[in-house]
Coordinates of C-alpha atoms in Angstrom, one line a residue:
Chain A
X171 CA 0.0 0.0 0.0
X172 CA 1.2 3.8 -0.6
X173 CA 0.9 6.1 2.2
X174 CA 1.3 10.1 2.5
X175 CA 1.8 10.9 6.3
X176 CA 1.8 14.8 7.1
X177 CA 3.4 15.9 10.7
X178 CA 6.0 15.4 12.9
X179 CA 7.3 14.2 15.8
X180 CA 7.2 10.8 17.2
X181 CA 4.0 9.8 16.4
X182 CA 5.1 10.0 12.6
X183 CA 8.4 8.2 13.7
X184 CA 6.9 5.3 15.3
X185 CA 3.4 5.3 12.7
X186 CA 6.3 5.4 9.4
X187 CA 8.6 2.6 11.3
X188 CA 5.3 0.2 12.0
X189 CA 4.1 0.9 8.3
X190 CA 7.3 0.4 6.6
X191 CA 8.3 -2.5 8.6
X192 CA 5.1 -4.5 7.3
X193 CA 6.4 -3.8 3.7
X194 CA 4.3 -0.5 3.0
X195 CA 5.3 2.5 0.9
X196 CA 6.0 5.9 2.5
X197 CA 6.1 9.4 2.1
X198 CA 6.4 11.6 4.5
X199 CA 5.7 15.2 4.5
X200 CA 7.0 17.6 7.2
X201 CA 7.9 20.9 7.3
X202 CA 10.7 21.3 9.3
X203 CA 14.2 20.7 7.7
X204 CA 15.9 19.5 11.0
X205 CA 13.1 16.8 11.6
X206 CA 13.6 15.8 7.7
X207 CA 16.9 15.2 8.3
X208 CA 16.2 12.9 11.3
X209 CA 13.4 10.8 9.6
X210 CA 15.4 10.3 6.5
X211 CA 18.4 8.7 8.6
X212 CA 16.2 6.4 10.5
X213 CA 13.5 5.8 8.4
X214 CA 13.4 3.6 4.7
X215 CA 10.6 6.2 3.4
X216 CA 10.4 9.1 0.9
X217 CA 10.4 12.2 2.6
X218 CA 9.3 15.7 1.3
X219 CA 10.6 19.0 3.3
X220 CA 7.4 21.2 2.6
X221 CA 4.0 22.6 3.5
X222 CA 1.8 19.8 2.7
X223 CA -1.3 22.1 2.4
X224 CA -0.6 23.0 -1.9
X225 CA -1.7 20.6 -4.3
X226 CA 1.8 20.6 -6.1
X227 CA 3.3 19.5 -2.8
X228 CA 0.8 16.5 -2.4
X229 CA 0.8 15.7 -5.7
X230 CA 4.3 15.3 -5.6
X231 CA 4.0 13.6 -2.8
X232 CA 1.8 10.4 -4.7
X233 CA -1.4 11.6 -3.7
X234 CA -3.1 10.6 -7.0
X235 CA -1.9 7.2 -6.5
X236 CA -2.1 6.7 -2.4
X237 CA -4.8 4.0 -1.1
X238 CA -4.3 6.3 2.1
X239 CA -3.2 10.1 4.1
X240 CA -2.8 10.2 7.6
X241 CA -2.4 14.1 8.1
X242 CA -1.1 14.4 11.9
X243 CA 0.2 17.6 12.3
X244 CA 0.1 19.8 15.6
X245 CA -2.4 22.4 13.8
X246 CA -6.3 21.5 13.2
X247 CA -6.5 24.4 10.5
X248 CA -3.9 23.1 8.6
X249 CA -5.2 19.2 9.2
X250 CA -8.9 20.4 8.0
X251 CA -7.1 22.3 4.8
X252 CA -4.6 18.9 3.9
X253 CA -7.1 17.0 4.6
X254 CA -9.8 18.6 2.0
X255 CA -7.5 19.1 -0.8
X256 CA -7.1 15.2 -0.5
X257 CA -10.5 14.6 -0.6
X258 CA -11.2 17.0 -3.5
X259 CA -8.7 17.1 -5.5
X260 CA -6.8 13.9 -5.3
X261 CA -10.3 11.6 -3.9
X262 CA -7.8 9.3 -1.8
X263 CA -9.5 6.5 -0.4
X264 CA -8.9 6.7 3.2
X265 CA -8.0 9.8 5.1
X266 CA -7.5 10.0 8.7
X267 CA -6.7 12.9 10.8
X268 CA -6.2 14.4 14.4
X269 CA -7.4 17.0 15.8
X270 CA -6.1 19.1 19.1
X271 CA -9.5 21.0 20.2
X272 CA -12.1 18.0 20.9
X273 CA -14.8 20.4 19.6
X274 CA -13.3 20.2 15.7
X275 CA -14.2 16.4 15.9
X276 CA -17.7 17.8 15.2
X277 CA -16.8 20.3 13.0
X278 CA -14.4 18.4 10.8
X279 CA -17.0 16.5 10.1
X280 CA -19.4 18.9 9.4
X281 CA -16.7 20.2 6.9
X282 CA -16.5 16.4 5.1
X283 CA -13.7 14.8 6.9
X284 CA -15.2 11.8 8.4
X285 CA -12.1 10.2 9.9
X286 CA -11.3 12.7 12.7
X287 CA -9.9 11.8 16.4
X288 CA -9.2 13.9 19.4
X289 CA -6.6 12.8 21.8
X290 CA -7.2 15.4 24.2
X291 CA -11.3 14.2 24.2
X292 CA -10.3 10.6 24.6
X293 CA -7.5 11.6 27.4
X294 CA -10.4 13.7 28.8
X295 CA -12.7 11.3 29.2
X296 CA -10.2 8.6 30.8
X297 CA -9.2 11.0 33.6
X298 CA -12.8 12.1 33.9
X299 CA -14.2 7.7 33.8
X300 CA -10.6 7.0 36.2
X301 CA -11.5 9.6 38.8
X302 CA -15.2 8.5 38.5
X303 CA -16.3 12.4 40.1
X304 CA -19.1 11.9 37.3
X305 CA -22.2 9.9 37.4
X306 CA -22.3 10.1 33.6
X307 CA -19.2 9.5 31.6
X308 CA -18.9 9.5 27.7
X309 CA -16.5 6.4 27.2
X310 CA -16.2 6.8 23.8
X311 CA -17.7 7.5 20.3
X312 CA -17.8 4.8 17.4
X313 CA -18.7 4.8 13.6
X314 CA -17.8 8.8 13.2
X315 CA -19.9 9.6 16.0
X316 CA -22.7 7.6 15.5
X317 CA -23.3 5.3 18.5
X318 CA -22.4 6.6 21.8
X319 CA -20.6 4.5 24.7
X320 CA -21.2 5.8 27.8
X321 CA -21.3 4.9 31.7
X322 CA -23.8 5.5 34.1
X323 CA -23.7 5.3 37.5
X324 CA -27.4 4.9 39.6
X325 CA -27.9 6.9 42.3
X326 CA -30.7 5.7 44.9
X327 CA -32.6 9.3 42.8
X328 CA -32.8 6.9 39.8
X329 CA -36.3 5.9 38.7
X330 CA -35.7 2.8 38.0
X331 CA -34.6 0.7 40.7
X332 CA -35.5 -2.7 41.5
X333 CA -37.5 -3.1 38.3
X334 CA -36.9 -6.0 35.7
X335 CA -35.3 -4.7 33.1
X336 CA -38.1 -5.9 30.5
X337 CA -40.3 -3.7 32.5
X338 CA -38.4 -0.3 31.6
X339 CA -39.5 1.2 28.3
X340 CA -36.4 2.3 27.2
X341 CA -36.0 4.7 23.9
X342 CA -35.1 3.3 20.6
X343 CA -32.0 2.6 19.3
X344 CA -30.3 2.2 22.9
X345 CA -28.8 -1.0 24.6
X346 CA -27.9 -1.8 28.6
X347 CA -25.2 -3.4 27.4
X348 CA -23.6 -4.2 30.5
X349 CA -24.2 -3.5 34.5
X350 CA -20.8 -3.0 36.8
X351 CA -22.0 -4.6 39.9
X352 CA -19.4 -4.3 43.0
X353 CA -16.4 -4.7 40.1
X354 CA -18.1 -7.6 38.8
X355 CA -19.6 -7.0 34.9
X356 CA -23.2 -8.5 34.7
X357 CA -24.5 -9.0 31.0
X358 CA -28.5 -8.2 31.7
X359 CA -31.3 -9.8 30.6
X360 CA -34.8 -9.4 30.6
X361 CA -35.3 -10.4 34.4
X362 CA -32.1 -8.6 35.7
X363 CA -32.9 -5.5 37.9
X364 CA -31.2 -2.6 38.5
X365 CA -29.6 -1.7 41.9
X366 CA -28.1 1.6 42.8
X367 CA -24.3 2.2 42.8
X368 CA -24.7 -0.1 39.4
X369 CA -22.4 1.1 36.9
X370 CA -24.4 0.6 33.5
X371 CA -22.5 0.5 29.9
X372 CA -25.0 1.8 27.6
X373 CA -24.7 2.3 24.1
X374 CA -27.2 4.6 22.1
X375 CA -27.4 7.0 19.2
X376 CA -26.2 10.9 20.1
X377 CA -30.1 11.4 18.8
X378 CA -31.3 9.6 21.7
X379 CA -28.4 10.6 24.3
X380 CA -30.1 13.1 26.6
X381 CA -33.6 10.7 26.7
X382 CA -31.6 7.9 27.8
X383 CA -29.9 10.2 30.2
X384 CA -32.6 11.3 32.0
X385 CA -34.6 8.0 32.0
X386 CA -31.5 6.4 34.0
X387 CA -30.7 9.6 36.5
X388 CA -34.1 10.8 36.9
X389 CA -32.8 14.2 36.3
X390 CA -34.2 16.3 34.5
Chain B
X279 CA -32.7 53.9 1.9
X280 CA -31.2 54.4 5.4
X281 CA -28.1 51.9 6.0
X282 CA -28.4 49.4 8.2
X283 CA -25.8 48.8 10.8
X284 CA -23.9 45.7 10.8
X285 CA -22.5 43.7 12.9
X286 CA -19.5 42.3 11.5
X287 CA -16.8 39.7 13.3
X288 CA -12.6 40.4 12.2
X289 CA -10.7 37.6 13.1
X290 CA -6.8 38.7 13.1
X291 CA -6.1 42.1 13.7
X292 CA -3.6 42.2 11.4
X293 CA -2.4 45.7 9.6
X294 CA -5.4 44.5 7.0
X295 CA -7.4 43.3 10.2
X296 CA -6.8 46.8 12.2
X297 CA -7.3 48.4 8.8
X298 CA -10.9 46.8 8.7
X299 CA -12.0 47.3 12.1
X300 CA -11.0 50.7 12.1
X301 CA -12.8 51.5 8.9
X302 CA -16.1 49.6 9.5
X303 CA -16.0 51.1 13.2
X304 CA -16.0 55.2 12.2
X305 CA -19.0 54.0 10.0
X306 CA -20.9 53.4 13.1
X307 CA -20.9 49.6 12.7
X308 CA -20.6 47.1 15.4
X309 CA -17.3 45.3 15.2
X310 CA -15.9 42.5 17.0
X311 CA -12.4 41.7 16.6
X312 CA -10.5 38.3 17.1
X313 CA -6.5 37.7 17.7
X314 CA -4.6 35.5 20.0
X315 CA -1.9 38.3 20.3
X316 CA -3.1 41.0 22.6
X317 CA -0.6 43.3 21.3
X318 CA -2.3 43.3 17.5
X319 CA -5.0 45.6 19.1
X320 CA -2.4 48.1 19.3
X321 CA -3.2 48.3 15.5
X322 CA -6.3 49.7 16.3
X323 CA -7.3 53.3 16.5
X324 CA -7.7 55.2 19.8
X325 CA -11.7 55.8 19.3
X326 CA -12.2 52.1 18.2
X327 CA -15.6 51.9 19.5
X328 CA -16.1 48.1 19.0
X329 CA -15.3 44.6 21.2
X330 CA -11.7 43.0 21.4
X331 CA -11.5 39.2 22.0
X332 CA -8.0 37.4 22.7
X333 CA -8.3 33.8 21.3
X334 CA -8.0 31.6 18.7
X335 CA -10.2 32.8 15.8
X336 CA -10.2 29.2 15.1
X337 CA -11.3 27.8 18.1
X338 CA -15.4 27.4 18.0
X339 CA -15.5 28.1 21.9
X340 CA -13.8 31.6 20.9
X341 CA -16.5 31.8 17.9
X342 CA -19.5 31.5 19.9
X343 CA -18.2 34.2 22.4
X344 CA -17.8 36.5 19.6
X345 CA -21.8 35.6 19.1
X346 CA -20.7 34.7 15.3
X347 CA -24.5 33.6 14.8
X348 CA -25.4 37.1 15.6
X349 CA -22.9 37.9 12.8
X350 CA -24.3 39.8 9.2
X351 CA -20.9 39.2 8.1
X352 CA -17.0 37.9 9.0
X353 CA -14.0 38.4 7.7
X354 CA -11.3 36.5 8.1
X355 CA -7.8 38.3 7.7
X356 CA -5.4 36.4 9.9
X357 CA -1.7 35.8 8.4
X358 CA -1.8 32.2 7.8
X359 CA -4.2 31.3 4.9
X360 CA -5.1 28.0 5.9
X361 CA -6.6 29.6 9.3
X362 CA -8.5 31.6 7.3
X363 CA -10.0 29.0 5.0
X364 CA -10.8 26.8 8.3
X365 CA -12.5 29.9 9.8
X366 CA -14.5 31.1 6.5
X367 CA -16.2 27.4 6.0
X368 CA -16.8 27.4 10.1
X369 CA -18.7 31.1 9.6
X370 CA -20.5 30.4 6.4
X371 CA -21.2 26.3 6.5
X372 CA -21.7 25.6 10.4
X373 CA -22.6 29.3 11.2
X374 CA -24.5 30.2 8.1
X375 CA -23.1 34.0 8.4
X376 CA -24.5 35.6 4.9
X377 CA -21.6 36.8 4.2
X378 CA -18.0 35.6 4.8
X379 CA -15.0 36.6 2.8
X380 CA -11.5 35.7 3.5
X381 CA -8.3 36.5 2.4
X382 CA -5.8 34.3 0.6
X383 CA -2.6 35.1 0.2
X384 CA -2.1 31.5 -1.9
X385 CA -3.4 31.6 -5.9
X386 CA -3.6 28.0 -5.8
X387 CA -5.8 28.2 -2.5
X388 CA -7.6 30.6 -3.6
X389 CA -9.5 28.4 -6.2
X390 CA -10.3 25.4 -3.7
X391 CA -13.7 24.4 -4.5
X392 CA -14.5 23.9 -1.2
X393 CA -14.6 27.8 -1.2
X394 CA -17.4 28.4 -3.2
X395 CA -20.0 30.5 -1.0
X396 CA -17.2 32.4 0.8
X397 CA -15.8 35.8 -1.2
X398 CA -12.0 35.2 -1.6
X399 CA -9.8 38.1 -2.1
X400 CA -6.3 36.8 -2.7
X401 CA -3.5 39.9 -2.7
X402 CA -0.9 37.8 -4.4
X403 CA -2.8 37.5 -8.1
X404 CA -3.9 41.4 -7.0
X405 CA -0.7 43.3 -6.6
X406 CA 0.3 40.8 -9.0
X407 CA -2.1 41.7 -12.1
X408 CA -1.5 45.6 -10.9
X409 CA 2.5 45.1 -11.2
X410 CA 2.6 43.7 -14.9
X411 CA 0.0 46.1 -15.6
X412 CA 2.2 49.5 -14.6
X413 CA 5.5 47.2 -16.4
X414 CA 3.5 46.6 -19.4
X415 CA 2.4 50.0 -19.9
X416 CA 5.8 51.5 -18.9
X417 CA 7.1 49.4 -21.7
X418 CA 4.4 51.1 -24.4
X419 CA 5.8 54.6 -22.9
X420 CA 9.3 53.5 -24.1
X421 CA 8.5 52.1 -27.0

């Protein structure tokens, strides 16, 4: 497979060594001579010292040709901009990005890049599920933000305690899929029943988010 | 036909930022302007009458601040083109603003298709166009 990575540091160092070690194709671009310099000694991979956001760059860079771009650099704006002019002009197949403010997830994809991550929103939410201050904590996000992982702890103010399960009309679209009862995982079923202090997995759509919400915290 | 005010959002007080603001402001519209650098408002006349905001003109937390939805139009005149281009789509595709224009300093940005309900003004092809112009016609003189 051909490859474009855009960025530095060692995220690119270690992504480029893992690709080219399993008999991939590289380029990288990068900006900044000194770190050119670095990756060209260390790495078996084409690498371009230049702004990656101009179509002459990229497309000397393969990018009519790549089966994928992975543009990682430090700034969204030039991410969103790379990531584009990949899309439009060169329509490479697969194009995965990062993004620093956890907000431009949203708006990235609003904008037409579907493949968009934020460490600081996934780091976010693993201090916030570690330190557990929250009763509601959004794990994660799947399928570009389609389905929604999230935990939920009861509190004795939930509504629905010590009911089966089956008897809990729940909104569409939205799963219990498992209960964390004293550390051990439960997978329910129609009879279960909810305690409080039960630390419930749920998955649902973002559509449904807030219903689901306030049916398992009775808050409104 | 009495003018309306507007209510118009500069992100980057740059010398064409200031320039803007400063303008847009003595017409007794209501400016908002955006830069990360608190000493770019220095730019900015004495009587400025409109709002400063330090932050990221790129940051949608800073945007909504700025009340961008409120916004009859935004400019985007920061030095790096590709913030601008990020900002523009933000203001006229998430924000609808009626009218956005940014400025480009790249020709080949400057045609990005991705552009096409945001004004571009790009000052390259401009000072460009006007410099062959005055050398062309300098050259008729002579000859």
């Amino acid at each position: 497979m051909k490859y474009i990575i855009v960025g530095g540091g060692n995220s690119v160092y270690y992504l480029s060594r893992s690709l080219t070690s399993k008999g991939h194709h590289i380029t990288i671009i990068n900006r900044n001579h000194n770190e050119c310099t670095h990756l060209a000694r260390k790495l078996k991979a084409v690498i371009i010292n230049s702004d990656a956001s101009n179509k002459k760059i990229l497309e000397q860079a393969g990018a009519s040709s790549a089966d994928a771009i992975f543009v990682i650099t430090l700034n969204d704006h030039d991410n969103l901009v790379i990531c584009q002019l990949s899309q439009t002009i060169f329509n490479i197949p697969k194009i995965f990005t990062l993004v620093d403010d956890p907000d431009n997830e949203f708006i990235f994809n609003q904008l037409g890049v579907e493949k968009v991550l934020s460490i600081n929103r996934i780091l976010t939410s693993l201090i916030e599920e570690k330190t557990g201050y929250d009763d509601v904590t959004n794990l994660l996000s799947l399928a570009e933000g389609k389905v929604n992982f999230t935990k939920v702890k009861l509190t004795p103010a939930s509504p629905i305690l010590n009911k089966n399960l089956s008897d809990i009309s729940m909104p569409e679209n939205t799963l219990i899929a498992v209960i964390i009862r004293n550390v051990n995982p439960i997978i329910p079923r129609g009879s279960t029943t909810l305690q409080a202090d039960d630390q419930l997995i749920v998955l649902n759509r973002p559509t449904e988010h807030s219903k689901v919400i306030r049916l398992l915290t009775g808050e409104k | 036909m009495t003018k309306r005010s507007l209510y118009a959002l500069v992100l980057g007080c740059s010398r064409l930022g200031a320039f803007l603001a400063n303008r847009l402001s003595e017409k007794g519209h209501s400016v908002v302007v955006i830069d990360e650098d608190e000493a770019s408002f220095l730019l900015l006349d004495r009587n400025f009458s409109g709002f400063k905001i330090e932050g990221n003109p790129v940051e949608t937390a800073v945007l909504h601040q700025a009340k961008i939805h409120k916004a009859d139009i935004v400019i985007a005149t920061t030095r790096d083109d590709n913030i601008n281009i990020m900002c523009a789509q933000i203001a006229r595709n998430i924000f609808k603003v009626p009218r956005v224009i940014s400025r480009i300093f790249d020709p080949s940005l400057n045609d990005f298709n991705l552009l096409k309900d945001i004004e571009t003004i790009c000052p390259t092809t401009l000072t460009g166009d006007l410099m062959i112009k005055t050398i062309l016609d300098e050259d008729k003189d002579i000859q």
